[in-house]
Tab-separated table of C-alpha atoms in Angstrom:
chain	number	residue	atom	x	y	z
A	1	MET	CA	72.403	110.798	61.257
A	2	VAL	CA	70.752	110.617	58.217
A	3	GLU	CA	67.307	108.439	57.542
A	4	THR	CA	67.076	108.443	53.680
A	5	THR	CA	67.091	104.949	52.195
A	6	SER	CA	67.039	105.138	48.339
A	7	SER	CA	69.667	106.272	45.976
A	8	PRO	CA	69.375	108.314	42.734
A	9	LEU	CA	68.816	104.880	41.132
A	10	ASN	CA	65.959	104.236	43.090
A	11	TYR	CA	68.078	101.634	44.847
A	12	GLN	CA	65.830	100.737	48.222
A	13	SER	CA	67.355	99.462	51.593
A	14	TYR	CA	65.429	96.194	52.918
A	15	LYS	CA	62.206	97.515	54.285
A	16	GLY	CA	63.368	101.125	54.269
A	17	LEU	CA	65.730	100.744	57.140
A	18	PRO	CA	68.215	103.484	57.290
A	19	ALA	CA	71.058	102.592	54.698
A	20	LEU	CA	74.965	102.903	55.416
A	21	ALA	CA	74.554	101.931	58.947
A	22	GLY	CA	72.651	105.746	59.313
A	23	LEU	CA	76.236	107.494	58.552
A	24	ALA	CA	74.854	109.105	55.105
A	25	ASP	CA	72.511	108.953	52.499
A	26	PHE	CA	73.568	107.418	48.980
A	27	GLU	CA	73.664	110.914	47.217
A	28	ARG	CA	76.552	111.894	49.693
A	29	ALA	CA	78.228	108.609	49.845
A	30	ALA	CA	78.428	108.334	46.309
A	31	GLN	CA	80.582	111.595	46.150
A	32	PRO	CA	84.358	111.266	46.637
A	33	GLY	CA	85.937	112.683	50.055
A	34	LEU	CA	89.373	113.295	51.000
A	35	SER	CA	92.287	111.406	50.292
A	36	VAL	CA	94.278	109.504	53.247
A	37	GLU	CA	97.170	111.740	52.139
A	38	GLU	CA	95.048	115.083	52.748
A	39	CYS	CA	93.127	113.266	55.901
A	40	VAL	CA	96.535	112.370	57.438
A	41	LYS	CA	97.481	116.157	57.274
A	42	ARG	CA	94.770	117.668	58.917
A	43	LEU	CA	94.644	115.001	61.423
A	44	LYS	CA	98.462	115.605	62.308
A	45	ARG	CA	97.366	119.548	62.492
A	46	PHE	CA	94.436	118.621	64.862
A	47	HIS	CA	96.791	116.614	67.345
A	48	TYR	CA	99.390	119.593	66.831
A	49	ILE	CA	96.810	122.165	68.081
A	50	PHE	CA	95.742	119.881	71.202
A	51	TRP	CA	99.279	118.924	72.111
A	52	ARG	CA	100.295	122.838	72.159
A	53	LEU	CA	96.952	123.516	74.114
A	54	HIS	CA	97.734	120.917	76.526
A	55	GLN	CA	101.311	122.442	76.783
A	56	ILE	CA	100.196	125.973	77.388
A	57	CYS	CA	97.613	125.062	80.172
A	58	MET	CA	100.526	123.134	82.003
A	59	ALA	CA	102.690	125.746	81.671
A	60	HIS	CA	100.692	128.312	83.812
A	61	ILE	CA	98.441	126.465	85.894
A	62	ALA	CA	100.794	126.902	88.857
A	63	ASN	CA	101.577	130.870	88.341
A	64	GLU	CA	98.294	132.049	87.186
A	65	PRO	CA	96.754	133.759	90.126
A	66	ILE	CA	92.850	133.319	89.413
A	67	TYR	CA	91.744	130.140	90.687
A	68	GLU	CA	88.857	129.869	88.018
A	69	LEU	CA	91.382	129.630	85.432
A	70	LYS	CA	93.716	127.434	87.442
A	71	MET	CA	90.667	124.997	87.398
A	72	ALA	CA	89.380	125.711	83.835
A	73	TRP	CA	93.359	125.221	82.473
A	74	SER	CA	93.380	122.006	84.483
A	75	LEU	CA	90.335	120.593	83.027
A	76	HIS	CA	91.050	121.809	79.263
A	77	SER	CA	94.667	120.313	79.336
A	78	HIS	CA	93.172	117.064	80.160
A	79	LEU	CA	89.997	117.465	77.318
A	80	ALA	CA	93.196	118.331	75.239
A	81	ALA	CA	95.055	115.182	76.212
A	82	GLU	CA	92.440	113.014	75.475
A	83	ASN	CA	91.433	114.374	71.983
A	84	ASP	CA	95.316	114.391	71.107
A	85	THR	CA	95.392	110.849	72.154
A	86	ASN	CA	92.631	109.807	69.796
A	87	PHE	CA	93.956	111.724	66.651
A	88	ARG	CA	97.481	110.361	67.439
A	89	HIS	CA	96.056	106.708	67.491
A	90	ARG	CA	94.003	107.586	64.270
A	91	VAL	CA	97.294	108.638	62.429
A	92	GLY	CA	98.488	105.564	62.778
A	93	GLU	CA	95.945	103.751	61.821
A	94	MET	CA	96.300	105.405	58.099
A	95	ARG	CA	99.155	103.842	56.482
A	96	GLU	CA	101.419	106.274	58.611
A	97	PRO	CA	103.041	105.563	61.714
A	98	PRO	CA	102.621	108.325	64.178
A	99	LEU	CA	106.189	109.396	64.328
A	100	GLY	CA	107.575	112.853	65.095
A	101	LEU	CA	104.048	114.164	65.959
A	102	GLU	CA	106.017	116.710	68.243
A	103	LYS	CA	107.652	118.019	65.455
A	104	VAL	CA	106.125	121.650	64.176
A	105	GLN	CA	103.570	121.459	61.717
A	106	HIS	CA	103.990	124.775	60.032
A	107	PRO	CA	106.664	127.219	61.250
A	108	ALA	CA	104.046	129.665	61.174
A	109	LEU	CA	101.919	127.549	63.286
A	110	GLY	CA	104.627	127.128	65.975
A	111	VAL	CA	105.077	130.916	66.277
A	112	PHE	CA	100.901	131.401	66.657
A	113	PHE	CA	101.095	128.974	70.134
A	114	ASP	CA	104.522	129.923	71.207
A	115	GLU	CA	103.036	133.293	71.566
A	116	ILE	CA	99.948	132.280	73.461
A	117	LEU	CA	102.645	130.354	75.579
A	118	ALA	CA	104.941	133.517	76.199
A	119	THR	CA	102.603	136.346	76.707
A	120	PRO	CA	103.080	137.471	80.125
A	121	SER	CA	99.365	138.793	80.698
A	122	THR	CA	96.467	136.382	81.700
A	123	GLU	CA	94.268	138.747	79.265
A	124	GLU	CA	96.394	138.120	76.123
A	125	ARG	CA	96.586	134.188	77.185
A	126	VAL	CA	92.935	134.168	77.174
A	127	LEU	CA	92.399	136.051	74.087
A	128	GLY	CA	95.068	133.745	72.002
A	129	MET	CA	93.494	130.466	73.555
A	130	TYR	CA	89.714	131.677	73.456
A	131	GLU	CA	89.057	133.925	70.806
A	132	LYS	CA	92.156	132.456	68.037
A	133	ALA	CA	93.052	128.958	68.423
A	134	LEU	CA	89.696	127.078	69.732
A	135	PRO	CA	87.170	128.822	67.597
A	136	ALA	CA	89.713	128.223	64.762
A	137	LEU	CA	90.087	124.343	65.576
A	138	ARG	CA	86.288	124.324	65.970
A	139	GLU	CA	85.740	125.629	62.162
A	140	ALA	CA	88.530	123.408	61.226
A	141	LEU	CA	87.033	120.235	62.850
A	142	GLN	CA	83.445	121.307	61.389
A	143	ASN	CA	84.993	121.438	57.899
A	144	TYR	CA	86.783	118.110	57.855
A	145	ILE	CA	83.833	116.436	58.744
A	146	LYS	CA	81.598	118.087	55.947
A	147	GLN	CA	84.634	117.311	53.207
A	148	THR	CA	85.866	114.020	54.242
A	149	HIS	CA	84.117	110.722	53.348
A	150	PRO	CA	81.335	109.746	55.508
A	151	LEU	CA	81.596	106.017	55.229
A	152	ALA	CA	85.366	105.654	53.760
A	153	ASP	CA	86.663	107.876	56.965
A	154	ALA	CA	83.939	107.010	59.335
A	155	PRO	CA	86.472	106.588	62.227
A	156	SER	CA	87.896	110.047	61.950
A	157	ILE	CA	84.400	111.867	61.964
A	158	ARG	CA	83.643	110.038	65.081
A	159	LEU	CA	86.860	111.661	66.635
A	160	CYS	CA	86.165	114.942	65.359
A	161	ARG	CA	82.403	114.722	66.690
A	162	PHE	CA	83.601	113.785	70.057
A	163	ALA	CA	86.406	116.587	69.802
A	164	LEU	CA	83.790	119.412	68.763
A	165	ILE	CA	81.789	118.311	72.172
A	166	ASP	CA	84.985	119.125	74.131
A	167	VAL	CA	85.929	122.019	71.990
A	168	GLU	CA	82.591	123.590	72.139
A	169	ASP	CA	82.374	123.554	75.802
A	170	MET	CA	86.056	125.248	76.106
A	171	CYS	CA	84.947	127.874	73.602
A	172	ALA	CA	81.697	128.817	75.809
A	173	TYR	CA	83.885	129.082	78.621
A	174	GLY	CA	86.344	131.225	76.902
A	175	GLU	CA	83.456	133.483	75.523
A	176	GLN	CA	82.556	134.024	79.052
A	177	ALA	CA	86.146	134.349	80.390
A	178	VAL	CA	86.905	136.973	77.841
A	179	LYS	CA	83.915	139.030	78.795
A	180	SER	CA	84.808	138.832	82.233
A	181	LEU	CA	88.490	139.989	82.075
A	182	VAL	CA	89.405	141.647	79.040
A	183	SER	CA	88.488	145.263	79.026
A	184	PRO	CA	88.248	147.487	75.778
A	185	GLN	CA	91.167	149.081	76.835
A	186	GLN	CA	93.171	145.874	77.115
A	187	ARG	CA	91.991	144.503	73.682
A	188	GLN	CA	93.229	147.758	72.226
A	189	LYS	CA	96.316	147.483	73.789
A	190	SER	CA	96.612	143.721	72.575
A	191	ALA	CA	95.432	144.553	68.952
A	192	GLN	CA	99.180	144.458	67.089
A	193	TRP	CA	99.665	141.045	69.080
A	194	LEU	CA	96.237	139.907	68.340
A	195	SER	CA	97.046	140.720	64.557
A	196	LEU	CA	100.374	138.764	64.662
A	197	LEU	CA	98.363	135.557	65.713
A	198	ASP	CA	95.957	136.490	62.732
A	199	ILE	CA	99.114	137.056	60.292
A	200	CYS	CA	100.694	133.410	61.750
A	201	LEU	CA	97.252	131.608	60.964
A	202	ALA	CA	97.168	133.385	57.478
A	203	VAL	CA	100.684	132.080	56.559
A	204	ALA	CA	100.257	128.648	57.832
A	205	GLY	CA	97.251	128.082	55.633
A	206	GLY	CA	94.888	128.429	58.254
A	207	ILE	CA	94.660	126.575	61.591
A	208	ASP	CA	94.252	122.900	59.583
A	209	GLY	CA	96.577	123.867	56.571
A	210	ILE	CA	93.810	123.688	53.672
A	211	GLY	CA	94.684	127.362	52.757
A	212	LYS	CA	97.256	128.700	50.574
A	213	ALA	CA	100.338	128.145	53.037
A	214	ARG	CA	103.938	130.050	52.726
A	215	GLU	CA	106.873	128.663	54.210
A	216	THR	CA	107.832	131.449	56.113
A	217	GLU	CA	107.900	132.405	59.937
A	218	PRO	CA	106.504	135.547	61.085
A	219	SER	CA	108.380	137.881	63.044
A	220	ARG	CA	108.094	136.816	66.779
A	221	TYR	CA	106.775	139.409	69.761
A	222	TYR	CA	106.735	137.403	73.034
A	223	SER	CA	108.454	134.305	72.037
A	224	SER	CA	111.459	136.121	70.509
A	225	LYS	CA	113.169	134.853	73.991
A	226	PRO	CA	112.919	131.550	74.900
A	227	PHE	CA	109.970	130.567	77.342
A	228	VAL	CA	110.943	130.280	80.813
A	229	PHE	CA	108.425	127.720	82.823
A	230	ASN	CA	107.819	129.659	86.247
A	231	GLY	CA	106.295	127.138	88.975
A	232	GLU	CA	105.947	129.354	91.715
A	233	PRO	CA	102.406	128.862	92.995
A	234	ILE	CA	100.411	132.303	92.840
A	235	ARG	CA	97.265	132.757	94.159
A	236	ASP	CA	94.407	135.719	93.825
A	237	ASN	CA	93.236	137.813	96.943
A	238	ARG	CA	90.678	135.127	98.290
A	239	PHE	CA	93.837	133.272	99.372
A	240	PRO	CA	95.027	136.213	101.808
A	241	ASP	CA	97.213	133.863	103.834
A	242	PRO	CA	99.104	131.256	101.753
A	243	TYR	CA	101.631	130.667	104.198
A	244	ASN	CA	99.057	129.521	107.240
A	245	MET	CA	99.783	126.362	108.738
A	246	GLY	CA	97.715	127.230	112.069
A	247	VAL	CA	94.926	124.279	111.693
A	248	ASN	CA	96.106	120.377	111.250
A	249	ALA	CA	93.214	118.997	109.626
A	250	GLU	CA	94.352	115.424	109.989
A	251	VAL	CA	94.907	115.513	113.755
A	252	PHE	CA	91.159	116.377	114.132
A	253	LEU	CA	89.981	114.296	111.704
A	254	TYR	CA	91.611	111.290	112.968
A	255	ASP	CA	90.359	112.087	116.714
A	256	ALA	CA	87.658	109.847	117.630
A	257	THR	CA	86.152	112.396	119.823
A	258	LYS	CA	85.479	114.783	117.474
A	259	PRO	CA	81.929	114.435	115.811
A	260	ALA	CA	81.277	113.816	112.075
A	261	ASP	CA	79.762	116.865	111.146
A	262	LEU	CA	82.515	119.110	112.096
A	263	LYS	CA	85.151	116.670	110.849
A	264	VAL	CA	83.111	117.244	107.138
A	265	LEU	CA	84.268	121.013	107.543
A	266	MET	CA	88.076	119.750	107.939
A	267	LEU	CA	87.221	117.484	105.030
A	268	PHE	CA	85.911	120.246	102.734
A	269	TYR	CA	89.117	122.309	103.809
A	270	LYS	CA	91.150	119.322	102.607
A	271	ARG	CA	89.749	118.923	99.585
A	272	LEU	CA	89.807	122.625	98.672
A	273	ARG	CA	93.562	122.736	99.664
A	274	GLU	CA	94.187	119.943	96.818
A	275	VAL	CA	94.453	123.033	94.726
A	276	ASP	CA	98.012	122.970	95.136
A	277	VAL	CA	98.031	119.490	93.367
A	278	PRO	CA	97.490	120.910	90.209
A	279	GLU	CA	100.057	123.583	91.045
A	280	MET	CA	102.554	120.805	91.507
A	281	MET	CA	101.456	118.204	89.072
A	282	SER	CA	101.770	120.812	86.301
A	283	SER	CA	105.324	121.227	87.162
A	284	ILE	CA	106.345	117.660	86.856
A	285	ILE	CA	104.218	117.435	83.905
A	286	PHE	CA	105.734	120.233	81.971
A	287	GLU	CA	109.191	119.621	83.188
A	288	THR	CA	109.432	115.582	82.589
A	289	LYS	CA	110.534	115.214	79.010
A	290	GLY	CA	111.026	112.248	76.818
A	291	LYS	CA	108.146	109.936	78.013
A	292	PRO	CA	105.652	108.213	75.775
A	293	TRP	CA	102.527	110.328	75.262
A	294	ASP	CA	100.604	108.119	77.505
A	295	TYR	CA	102.466	108.982	80.662
A	296	TYR	CA	101.364	112.923	80.280
A	297	ARG	CA	97.969	111.717	79.219
A	298	ASP	CA	97.628	109.845	82.701
A	299	MET	CA	99.381	112.460	84.721
A	300	THR	CA	97.099	115.382	83.099
A	301	ARG	CA	93.905	112.649	84.000
A	302	GLN	CA	95.002	112.921	87.618
A	303	LEU	CA	96.098	116.485	87.355
A	304	TRP	CA	92.089	117.309	86.561
A	305	ASP	CA	90.858	114.855	89.229
A	306	GLU	CA	92.682	116.503	91.883
A	307	ALA	CA	91.142	120.351	90.569
A	308	ARG	CA	88.210	118.304	91.017
A	309	HIS	CA	88.821	117.354	94.419
A	310	ALA	CA	89.462	121.125	95.152
A	311	MET	CA	86.353	122.400	93.544
A	312	MET	CA	84.452	119.826	95.613
A	313	GLY	CA	85.973	121.507	98.774
A	314	GLU	CA	84.452	124.582	97.442
A	315	VAL	CA	81.309	123.419	96.695
A	316	GLY	CA	80.954	121.879	100.195
A	317	PHE	CA	81.493	125.188	101.947
A	318	VAL	CA	79.443	127.281	99.867
A	319	SER	CA	76.428	124.787	100.169
A	320	LEU	CA	76.562	125.364	104.113
A	321	GLY	CA	76.663	129.093	103.349
A	322	LEU	CA	80.243	129.850	104.725
A	323	ASP	CA	82.320	132.165	103.395
A	324	TRP	CA	85.522	130.242	102.821
A	325	PRO	CA	88.081	132.935	101.410
A	326	LYS	CA	86.995	135.184	104.969
A	327	LEU	CA	87.032	131.892	107.231
A	328	VAL	CA	89.336	129.200	105.799
A	329	MET	CA	93.109	129.972	105.245
A	330	ILE	CA	93.796	127.947	102.096
A	331	ASN	CA	97.673	127.828	102.298
A	332	SER	CA	100.127	127.001	99.042
A	333	THR	CA	103.026	125.976	101.304
A	334	TRP	CA	103.368	122.216	99.802
A	335	SER	CA	103.294	122.831	96.117
A	336	ARG	CA	105.572	125.813	96.867
A	337	THR	CA	108.204	124.001	99.002
A	338	LEU	CA	107.728	120.919	96.487
A	339	ASN	CA	108.442	123.052	93.190
A	340	GLU	CA	110.932	125.170	94.735
A	341	GLN	CA	112.983	122.306	96.546
A	342	LEU	CA	112.846	119.244	94.637
A	343	THR	CA	113.256	117.839	91.047
A	344	ALA	CA	110.388	116.589	88.936
A	345	LYS	CA	111.006	113.071	89.928
A	346	GLU	CA	110.995	113.987	93.627
A	347	ARG	CA	108.078	115.517	93.578
A	348	HIS	CA	106.712	112.515	91.589
A	349	ALA	CA	107.720	110.366	94.397
A	350	VAL	CA	106.153	112.407	97.323
A	351	LEU	CA	103.056	112.590	95.616
A	352	TYR	CA	103.005	108.430	95.056
A	353	TYR	CA	104.197	108.147	98.809
A	354	ILE	CA	101.415	110.463	100.140
A	355	GLU	CA	99.030	108.075	97.727
A	356	GLN	CA	99.977	104.965	99.376
A	357	GLY	CA	99.110	106.601	102.719
A	358	LEU	CA	95.384	107.202	101.502
A	359	MET	CA	94.863	103.350	100.520
A	360	PRO	CA	94.452	101.506	103.676
A	361	LYS	CA	91.639	101.821	105.799
A	362	THR	CA	93.006	104.847	107.805
A	363	GLY	CA	92.911	106.793	104.471
A	364	LYS	CA	90.150	107.434	101.849
A	365	ARG	CA	88.018	104.558	103.219
A	366	LEU	CA	87.715	106.192	106.309
A	367	GLU	CA	86.911	109.579	104.945
A	368	TRP	CA	84.066	108.308	103.254
A	369	GLU	CA	83.173	106.526	106.275
A	370	VAL	CA	83.035	109.972	108.561
A	371	THR	CA	80.698	111.587	105.950
A	372	GLN	CA	78.294	108.630	106.447
A	373	LYS	CA	77.893	109.391	110.071
A	374	SER	CA	77.216	112.944	109.287
A	375	GLN	CA	74.438	114.967	108.218
A	376	LEU	CA	75.977	116.106	105.134
A	377	PRO	CA	74.844	113.920	102.090
A	378	LEU	CA	76.593	115.838	99.712
A	379	SER	CA	79.950	115.408	101.475
A	380	THR	CA	79.379	111.258	101.397
A	381	THR	CA	78.768	111.812	97.481
A	382	PHE	CA	82.564	113.833	97.371
A	383	GLN	CA	84.124	111.422	99.435
A	384	ASP	CA	83.063	108.234	97.359
A	385	PHE	CA	83.939	109.605	94.471
A	386	ASP	CA	87.270	111.159	95.754
A	387	TRP	CA	87.818	107.536	97.024
A	388	ALA	CA	87.469	105.918	93.666
A	389	ASP	CA	89.865	108.702	91.855
A	390	GLU	CA	92.851	107.985	94.421
A	391	VAL	CA	92.680	104.319	93.614
A	392	LEU	CA	93.071	105.035	89.898
A	393	HIS	CA	95.902	107.387	91.153
A	394	ALA	CA	97.649	104.635	92.900
A	395	LYS	CA	97.598	102.878	89.447
A	396	ILE	CA	98.942	105.873	87.589
A	397	GLY	CA	101.430	105.986	90.320
A	398	ARG	CA	102.382	102.396	89.831
A	399	ASP	CA	102.523	102.522	85.592
A	400	TRP	CA	104.777	105.624	85.817
A	401	TYR	CA	106.468	106.074	89.013
A	402	VAL	CA	107.174	102.674	90.522
A	403	SER	CA	107.787	101.058	87.032
A	404	ASP	CA	111.100	102.998	87.144
A	405	MET	CA	112.124	102.083	90.537
A	406	VAL	CA	113.831	98.772	91.846
A	407	SER	CA	110.714	97.586	93.644
A	408	GLY	CA	107.539	98.777	95.108
A	409	ALA	CA	109.078	99.240	99.118
A	410	GLU	CA	112.003	101.070	97.272
A	411	ALA	CA	109.545	103.738	95.395
A	412	VAL	CA	107.611	104.137	98.831
A	413	ALA	CA	110.920	104.678	100.992
A	414	TYR	CA	112.424	107.232	98.472
A	415	GLY	CA	109.069	109.052	98.387
A	416	ASP	CA	109.367	109.269	101.972
A	417	ARG	CA	112.935	110.477	102.043
A	418	CYS	CA	112.258	113.350	99.230
A	419	TRP	CA	109.534	113.948	101.983
A	420	SER	CA	111.283	114.358	104.942
A	421	LYS	CA	114.093	116.652	103.153
A	422	VAL	CA	111.309	119.235	102.395
A	423	LEU	CA	111.746	122.141	104.706
A	424	ALA	CA	108.815	123.732	105.557
A	425	GLY	CA	109.659	127.120	106.942
A	426	TRP	CA	107.104	127.530	109.846
A	427	LYS	CA	109.070	129.847	111.923
A	428	GLN	CA	111.055	131.421	108.832
A	429	TRP	CA	107.528	132.229	107.440
A	430	LYS	CA	106.432	133.806	110.875
A	431	ASP	CA	109.910	135.489	111.145
A	432	GLN	CA	109.486	136.853	107.759
A	433	GLY	CA	105.848	138.293	108.675
A	434	LEU	CA	104.402	136.311	105.990
A	435	THR	CA	101.877	134.535	108.153
A	436	GLU	CA	101.024	134.339	111.744
A	437	HIS	CA	99.629	130.965	111.443
A	438	ARG	CA	96.412	131.930	112.788
A	439	ASN	CA	94.276	129.434	114.013
A	440	TRP	CA	91.177	130.195	111.836
A	441	TRP	CA	89.269	127.017	113.077
A	442	PRO	CA	87.166	128.825	115.870
A	443	ASP	CA	85.676	131.441	113.122
A	444	LEU	CA	84.688	128.846	110.957
A	445	TYR	CA	82.755	126.668	113.431
A	446	ARG	CA	81.316	129.673	114.980
A	447	SER	CA	80.034	130.545	111.628
A	448	TYR	CA	78.927	126.987	111.016
A	449	CYS	CA	77.080	126.787	114.603
A	450	GLN	CA	75.568	129.891	113.383
A	451	ASN	CA	74.359	129.078	110.166
A	452	GLN	CA	73.091	125.882	111.632
A	453	GLY	CA	71.405	127.374	114.563
A	454	ILE	CA	73.067	125.629	117.250
A	455	GLU	CA	75.605	126.861	120.144
A	456	PRO	CA	79.100	126.627	119.653
A	457	ASP	CA	80.715	123.714	121.868
A	458	PRO	CA	83.446	125.263	124.119
A	459	GLU	CA	85.519	122.044	123.462
A	460	MET	CA	85.327	121.940	119.662
A	461	LEU	CA	86.387	125.797	119.952
A	462	ALA	CA	89.359	125.282	121.766
A	463	TYR	CA	90.999	123.058	119.095
A	464	SER	CA	94.218	124.346	118.350
A	465	THR	CA	96.612	121.810	116.890
A	466	ASN	CA	98.930	123.298	113.814
A	467	TYR	CA	101.614	122.087	111.449
A	468	ASP	CA	104.316	123.039	113.244
A	469	ASN	CA	107.010	120.297	112.887
A	470	LYS	CA	104.456	118.059	111.297
A	471	ARG	CA	103.716	117.197	107.610
A	472	ALA	CA	100.258	117.236	106.032
A	473	ASP	CA	100.304	113.494	105.730
A	474	LEU	CA	99.039	110.400	107.356
A	475	LYS	CA	102.209	108.808	108.536
A	476	GLU	CA	102.113	109.741	112.234
A	477	VAL	CA	98.213	110.091	112.653
A	478	ALA	CA	97.201	107.158	111.076
A	479	VAL	CA	99.985	105.155	112.915
A	480	SER	CA	98.303	106.267	116.476
A	481	THR	CA	94.869	105.477	115.634
């Protein structure tokens, strides 16, 4: 915000107050800026860039092994969706209806993002997103703010400034990610592909189209074949037993004889286990076509919330000095079975059904009350926000799932039927040698007691209820309380 109050004509604002609502001085405001036509052209590019970044994140959350990238792409897809929404709305305010926004803004720009989407390498995807796309977008947003009229186009400038906050954060994350993941050998191996990305941007007249563009399409490399979505959840080596269903957290949590502090350990496990929700939801979002944009925005917000919940569990274990990759077997059986066995609509039905089980007093409210009885105030903070998020998610479910059903009751019943048809191969996975369904609870409990300087209770050590023939929701345990 500028503070100059006078003009070259010595025009003075009243008592020296900042002129023009503080948006600019008169010298800057007296200069013509971009035309509406040029502004719309660039704003459409900004929308397209955020839309494609959102798509790339959705396409790879499930099958990206590295947990930190799953979480980052959950956040970055949310930021992309929010900013895309802003630019969509702004285009609609500028004499041009926001129609056909999913059309490729330039053939070369389409190739640019298709290549990042299609690369089979995590390292190249990180390079493409964080060394090419996002820095170019940052520069384009900065140029737009400098070149458009600060008063006439103030609404667009505001949106660009907000977008820059998010883009700067994404670039900062990406810079560190590149340093951590991309070796000099990998960079050299990818040099030709990175050069192709540069060519694409040059042919497109820059990412914002203000340069000299050519109506040609550069030769494709990875994207020469159509992209095939892979919803199989893949995890890094901190998840050594992804089929393990050996510890039933829900039965422990709803057992009135179990102490609150130990129930919090199970809550941290349940939160961290939610890493499979972004893995599953990304498949719904990517595979569901033809919905209004607000559907994708709202669903992506929920996906990001679920990723935050997983990280809350991670923080919880770390705060207690517990080595969760060694002590807690975080499985991927839920996202795996739903992605493999159900359609996108059926997955959404299961998601909504489970959310409804979390709304009564035996759901999120009880989890929050458990933490209040514990000696771990951090867990209360986490469950407080987890509960609030789930209320929002129930609304999202009503808006975008129940609205397509005959009634709310049928929506719940259909979700129950879909959930019941999922075959969680407990015995099959064990027979195939994929897991022994090891009961990891005693090791976690002993480590907790050691860190707290207390003796383990033999009765607590003996807990051994698993998920054999049981669903990991509240249908049975909530009824029994």
